[in-house]
Coordinates of C-alpha atoms in Angstrom, one line a residue:
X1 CA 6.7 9.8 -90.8
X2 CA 10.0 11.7 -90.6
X3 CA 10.2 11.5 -87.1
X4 CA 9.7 7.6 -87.5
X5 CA 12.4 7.0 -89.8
X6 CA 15.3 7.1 -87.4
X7 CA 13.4 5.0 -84.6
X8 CA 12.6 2.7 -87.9
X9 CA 16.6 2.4 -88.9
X10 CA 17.1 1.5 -84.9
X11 CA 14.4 -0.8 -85.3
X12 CA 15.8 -2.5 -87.5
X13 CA 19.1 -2.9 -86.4
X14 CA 17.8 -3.9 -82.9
X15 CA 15.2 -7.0 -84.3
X16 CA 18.0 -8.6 -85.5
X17 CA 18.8 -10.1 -82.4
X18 CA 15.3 -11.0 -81.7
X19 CA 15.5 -12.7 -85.5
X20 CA 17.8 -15.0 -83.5
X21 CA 15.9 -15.7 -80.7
X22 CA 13.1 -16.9 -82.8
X23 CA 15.5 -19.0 -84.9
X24 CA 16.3 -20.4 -81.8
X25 CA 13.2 -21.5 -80.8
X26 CA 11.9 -23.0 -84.2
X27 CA 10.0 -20.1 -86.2
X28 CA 10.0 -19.9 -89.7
X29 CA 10.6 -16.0 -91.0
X30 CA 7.1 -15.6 -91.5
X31 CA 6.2 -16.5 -88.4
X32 CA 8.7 -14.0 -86.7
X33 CA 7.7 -11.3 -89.1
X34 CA 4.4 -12.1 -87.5
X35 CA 4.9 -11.9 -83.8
X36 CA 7.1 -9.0 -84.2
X37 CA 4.1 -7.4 -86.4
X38 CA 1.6 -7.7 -83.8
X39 CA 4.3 -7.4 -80.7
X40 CA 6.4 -4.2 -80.1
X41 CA 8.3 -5.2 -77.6
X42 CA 11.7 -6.3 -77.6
X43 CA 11.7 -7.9 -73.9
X44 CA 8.2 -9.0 -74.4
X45 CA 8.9 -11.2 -77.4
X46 CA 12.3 -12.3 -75.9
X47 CA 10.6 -13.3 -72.9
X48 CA 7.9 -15.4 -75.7
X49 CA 10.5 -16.9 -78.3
X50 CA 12.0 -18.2 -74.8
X51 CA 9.1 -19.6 -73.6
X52 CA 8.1 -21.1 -77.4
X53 CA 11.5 -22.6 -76.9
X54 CA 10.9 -24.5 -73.8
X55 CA 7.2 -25.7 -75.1
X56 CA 5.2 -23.2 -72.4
X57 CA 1.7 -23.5 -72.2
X58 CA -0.4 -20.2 -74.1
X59 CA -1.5 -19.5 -70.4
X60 CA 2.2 -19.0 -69.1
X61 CA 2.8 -17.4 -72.5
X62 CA 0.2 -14.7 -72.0
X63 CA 1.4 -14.2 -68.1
X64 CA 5.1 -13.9 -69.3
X65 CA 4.0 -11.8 -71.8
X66 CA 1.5 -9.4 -69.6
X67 CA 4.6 -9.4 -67.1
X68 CA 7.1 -8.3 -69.5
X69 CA 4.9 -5.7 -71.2
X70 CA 3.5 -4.1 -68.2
X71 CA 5.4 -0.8 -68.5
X72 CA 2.8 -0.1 -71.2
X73 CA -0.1 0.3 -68.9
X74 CA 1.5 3.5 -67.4
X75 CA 2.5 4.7 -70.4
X76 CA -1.1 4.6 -72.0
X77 CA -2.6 6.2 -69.4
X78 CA 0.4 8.7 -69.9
X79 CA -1.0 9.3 -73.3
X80 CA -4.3 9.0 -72.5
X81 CA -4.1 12.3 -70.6
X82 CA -3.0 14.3 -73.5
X83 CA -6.4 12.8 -76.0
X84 CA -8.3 15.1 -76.7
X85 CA -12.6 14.2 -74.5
X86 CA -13.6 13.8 -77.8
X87 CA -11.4 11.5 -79.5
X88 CA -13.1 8.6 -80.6
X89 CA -12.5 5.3 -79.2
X90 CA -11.6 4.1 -82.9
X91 CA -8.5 6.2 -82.3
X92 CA -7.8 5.5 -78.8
X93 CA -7.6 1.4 -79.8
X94 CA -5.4 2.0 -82.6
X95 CA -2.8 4.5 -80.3
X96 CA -3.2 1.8 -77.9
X97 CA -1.8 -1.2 -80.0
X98 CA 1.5 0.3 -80.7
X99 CA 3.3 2.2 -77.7
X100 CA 6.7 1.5 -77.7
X101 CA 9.4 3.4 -75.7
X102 CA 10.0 5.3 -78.5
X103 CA 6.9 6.2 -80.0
X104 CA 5.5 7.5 -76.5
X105 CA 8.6 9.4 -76.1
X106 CA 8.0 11.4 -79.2
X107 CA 4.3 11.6 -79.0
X108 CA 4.3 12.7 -75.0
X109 CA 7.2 15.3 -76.4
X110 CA 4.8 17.1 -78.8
X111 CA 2.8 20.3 -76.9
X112 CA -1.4 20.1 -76.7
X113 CA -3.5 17.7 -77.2
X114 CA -2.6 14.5 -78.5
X115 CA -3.1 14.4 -82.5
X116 CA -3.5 10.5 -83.4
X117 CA -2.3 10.8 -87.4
X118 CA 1.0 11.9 -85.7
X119 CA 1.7 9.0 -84.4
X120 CA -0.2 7.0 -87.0
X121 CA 2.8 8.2 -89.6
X122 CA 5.5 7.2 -86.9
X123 CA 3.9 4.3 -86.3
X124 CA 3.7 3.3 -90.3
X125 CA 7.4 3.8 -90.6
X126 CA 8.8 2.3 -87.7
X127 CA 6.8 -0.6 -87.1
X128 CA 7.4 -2.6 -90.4
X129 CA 10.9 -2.1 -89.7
X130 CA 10.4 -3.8 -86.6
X131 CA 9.1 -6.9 -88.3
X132 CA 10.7 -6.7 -91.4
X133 CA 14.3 -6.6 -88.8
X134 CA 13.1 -9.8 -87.2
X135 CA 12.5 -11.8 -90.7
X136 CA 15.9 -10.7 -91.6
X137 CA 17.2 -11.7 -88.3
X138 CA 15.7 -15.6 -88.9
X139 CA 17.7 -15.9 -92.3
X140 CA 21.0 -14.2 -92.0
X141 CA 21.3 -13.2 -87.7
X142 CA 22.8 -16.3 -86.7
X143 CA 25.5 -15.8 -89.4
X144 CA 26.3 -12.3 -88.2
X145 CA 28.6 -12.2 -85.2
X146 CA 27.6 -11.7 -81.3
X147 CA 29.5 -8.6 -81.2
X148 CA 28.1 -6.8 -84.5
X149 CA 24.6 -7.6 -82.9
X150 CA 25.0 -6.6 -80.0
X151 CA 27.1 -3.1 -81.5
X152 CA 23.6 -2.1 -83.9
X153 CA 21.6 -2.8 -80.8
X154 CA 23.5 0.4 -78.8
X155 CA 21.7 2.5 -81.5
X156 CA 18.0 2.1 -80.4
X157 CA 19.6 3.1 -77.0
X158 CA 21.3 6.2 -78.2
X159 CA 18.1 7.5 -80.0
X160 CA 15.9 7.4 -77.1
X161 CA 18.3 9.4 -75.6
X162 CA 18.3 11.8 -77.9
X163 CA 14.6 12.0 -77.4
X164 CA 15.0 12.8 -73.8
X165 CA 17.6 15.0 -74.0
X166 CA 15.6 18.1 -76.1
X167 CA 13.2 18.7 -73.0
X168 CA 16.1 18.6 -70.3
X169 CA 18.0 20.8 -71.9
X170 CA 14.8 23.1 -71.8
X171 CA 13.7 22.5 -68.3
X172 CA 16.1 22.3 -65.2
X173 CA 13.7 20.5 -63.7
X174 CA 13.3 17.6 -66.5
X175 CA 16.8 17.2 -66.3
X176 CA 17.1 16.8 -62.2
X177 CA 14.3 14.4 -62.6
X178 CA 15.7 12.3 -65.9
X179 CA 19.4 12.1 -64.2
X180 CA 17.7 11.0 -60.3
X181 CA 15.5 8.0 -62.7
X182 CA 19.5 6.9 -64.6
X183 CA 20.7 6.8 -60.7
X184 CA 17.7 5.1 -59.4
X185 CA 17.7 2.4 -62.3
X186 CA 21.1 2.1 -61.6
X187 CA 21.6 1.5 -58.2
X188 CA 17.6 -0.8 -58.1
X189 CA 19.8 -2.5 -60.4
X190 CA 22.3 -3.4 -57.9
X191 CA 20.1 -3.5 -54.7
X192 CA 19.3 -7.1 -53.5
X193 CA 15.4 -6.4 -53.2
X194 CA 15.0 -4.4 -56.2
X195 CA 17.1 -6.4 -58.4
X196 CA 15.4 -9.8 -57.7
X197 CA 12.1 -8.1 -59.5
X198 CA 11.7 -8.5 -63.1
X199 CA 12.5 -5.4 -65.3
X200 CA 9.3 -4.5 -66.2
X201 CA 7.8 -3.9 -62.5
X202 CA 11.0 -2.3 -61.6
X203 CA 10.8 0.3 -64.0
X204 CA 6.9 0.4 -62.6
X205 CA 8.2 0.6 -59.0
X206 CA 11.2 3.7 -60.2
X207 CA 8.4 5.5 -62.7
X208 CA 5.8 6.0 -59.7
X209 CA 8.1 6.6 -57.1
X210 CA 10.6 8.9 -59.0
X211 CA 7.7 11.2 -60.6
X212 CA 5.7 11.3 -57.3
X213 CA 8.4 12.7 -55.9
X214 CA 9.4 14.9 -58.4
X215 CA 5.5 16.3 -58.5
X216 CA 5.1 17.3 -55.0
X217 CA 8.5 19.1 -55.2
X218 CA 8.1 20.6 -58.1
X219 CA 4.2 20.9 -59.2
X220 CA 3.7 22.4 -62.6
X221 CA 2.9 26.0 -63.0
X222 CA -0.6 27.2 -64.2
X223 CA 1.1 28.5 -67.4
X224 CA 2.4 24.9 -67.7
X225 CA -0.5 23.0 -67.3
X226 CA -2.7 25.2 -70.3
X227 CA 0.4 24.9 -72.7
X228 CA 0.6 20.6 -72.4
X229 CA -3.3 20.6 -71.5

């Protein structure tokens, strides 16, 4: 729960914006504490309100959605690497529902096996924040200007940061690998093939290529592999 806190405060500050965007497409603030409740994901439920906006089917909805969200899948087979054989399937559900960026960050940072009520008390923390930003958003977001939005949402970026940062200063090798991925975003960013792909499959396309690389260039040590088995 205290490590969920500060990714709760940038939460918060963040769901503001997306408070707008379902103000903009005709939600009451129940309904966007709901969607924001049951949907951690900031360019997922942009890439809905949008949709809701332009009166899209549910089919196109759930595509968008899928689409948007896809980064997800990696990262839960990330996770699902570091559960212990035996953790039930209750637990493996309830981890699922609620990777975000930030949650997996800290929960993939953590040495052994994966210990579910560690993430449960992130999770409690940071998610109601989530949806509690997005209500707030609906009442009072429109009235606040572009600029302060878009200044609280630099904060969500500079915590994830700050969980990368830790294991790079530990690991030469972390580091190499986390400045090659800001390059490669970067300049897939700027690249005509690469830039006409949505976000999500081009963070797909940069995680599989970048750690593939890294892996056969730098393959973990025995000692490694029993101390994050």
């Amino acid at each position: 729960m205290r490590d969920g806190i500060p990714i709760g405060l940038g939460y918060f500050a963040v769901s503001f914006s997306l408070g707008i965007a379902a103000r903009a497409a005709g939600l009451t603030v129940f309904q966007g504490f709901l969607a924001s409740l049951l949907n951690n994901s900031s360019s997922g439920e942009y890439a809905a309100f949008t949709l809701i906006a332009n009166h899209a089917t549910y089919l196109e909805l759930a595509l968008m959605t899928i689409t948007a969200n896809s980064r997800y899948f990696m990262m839960s087979c990330a996770l699902s690497q570091k559960c212990a054989p035996g953790l039930p399937l209750r637990h493996r559900l309830l981890l699922g529902f609620d990777i975000t960026d930030e949650l997996f960050g800290i929960t993939l940072a953590r040495p052994g096996s994966l210990d579910p009520y560690y993430t449960y008390g992130a999770v409690v923390t940071a998610a109601p924040c989530w949806a509690i930003g997005t209500a707030v958003g609906v009442v009072t977001g429109s009235l606040m200007p572009l600029r302060l939005v878009s200044a609280f949402s630099v904060a969500l970026y500079g915590m994830f940061i700050a969980v990368v940062i830790p294991a790079a200063k530990q690991n030469q090798v972390v580091a190499g690998v986390v400045t090659a991925s800001f390059v490669a975003s970067f300049l897939a960013d700027k690249l005509v093939p690469l830039a006409t792909v949505s976000a999500g499959a081009r963070i797909i396309l940069l995680t599989l290529a970048v750690s593939a690389v890294a892996a056969m260039l730098f393959p973990c040590t025995q000692e490694e592999e029993l101390q994050y088995a």
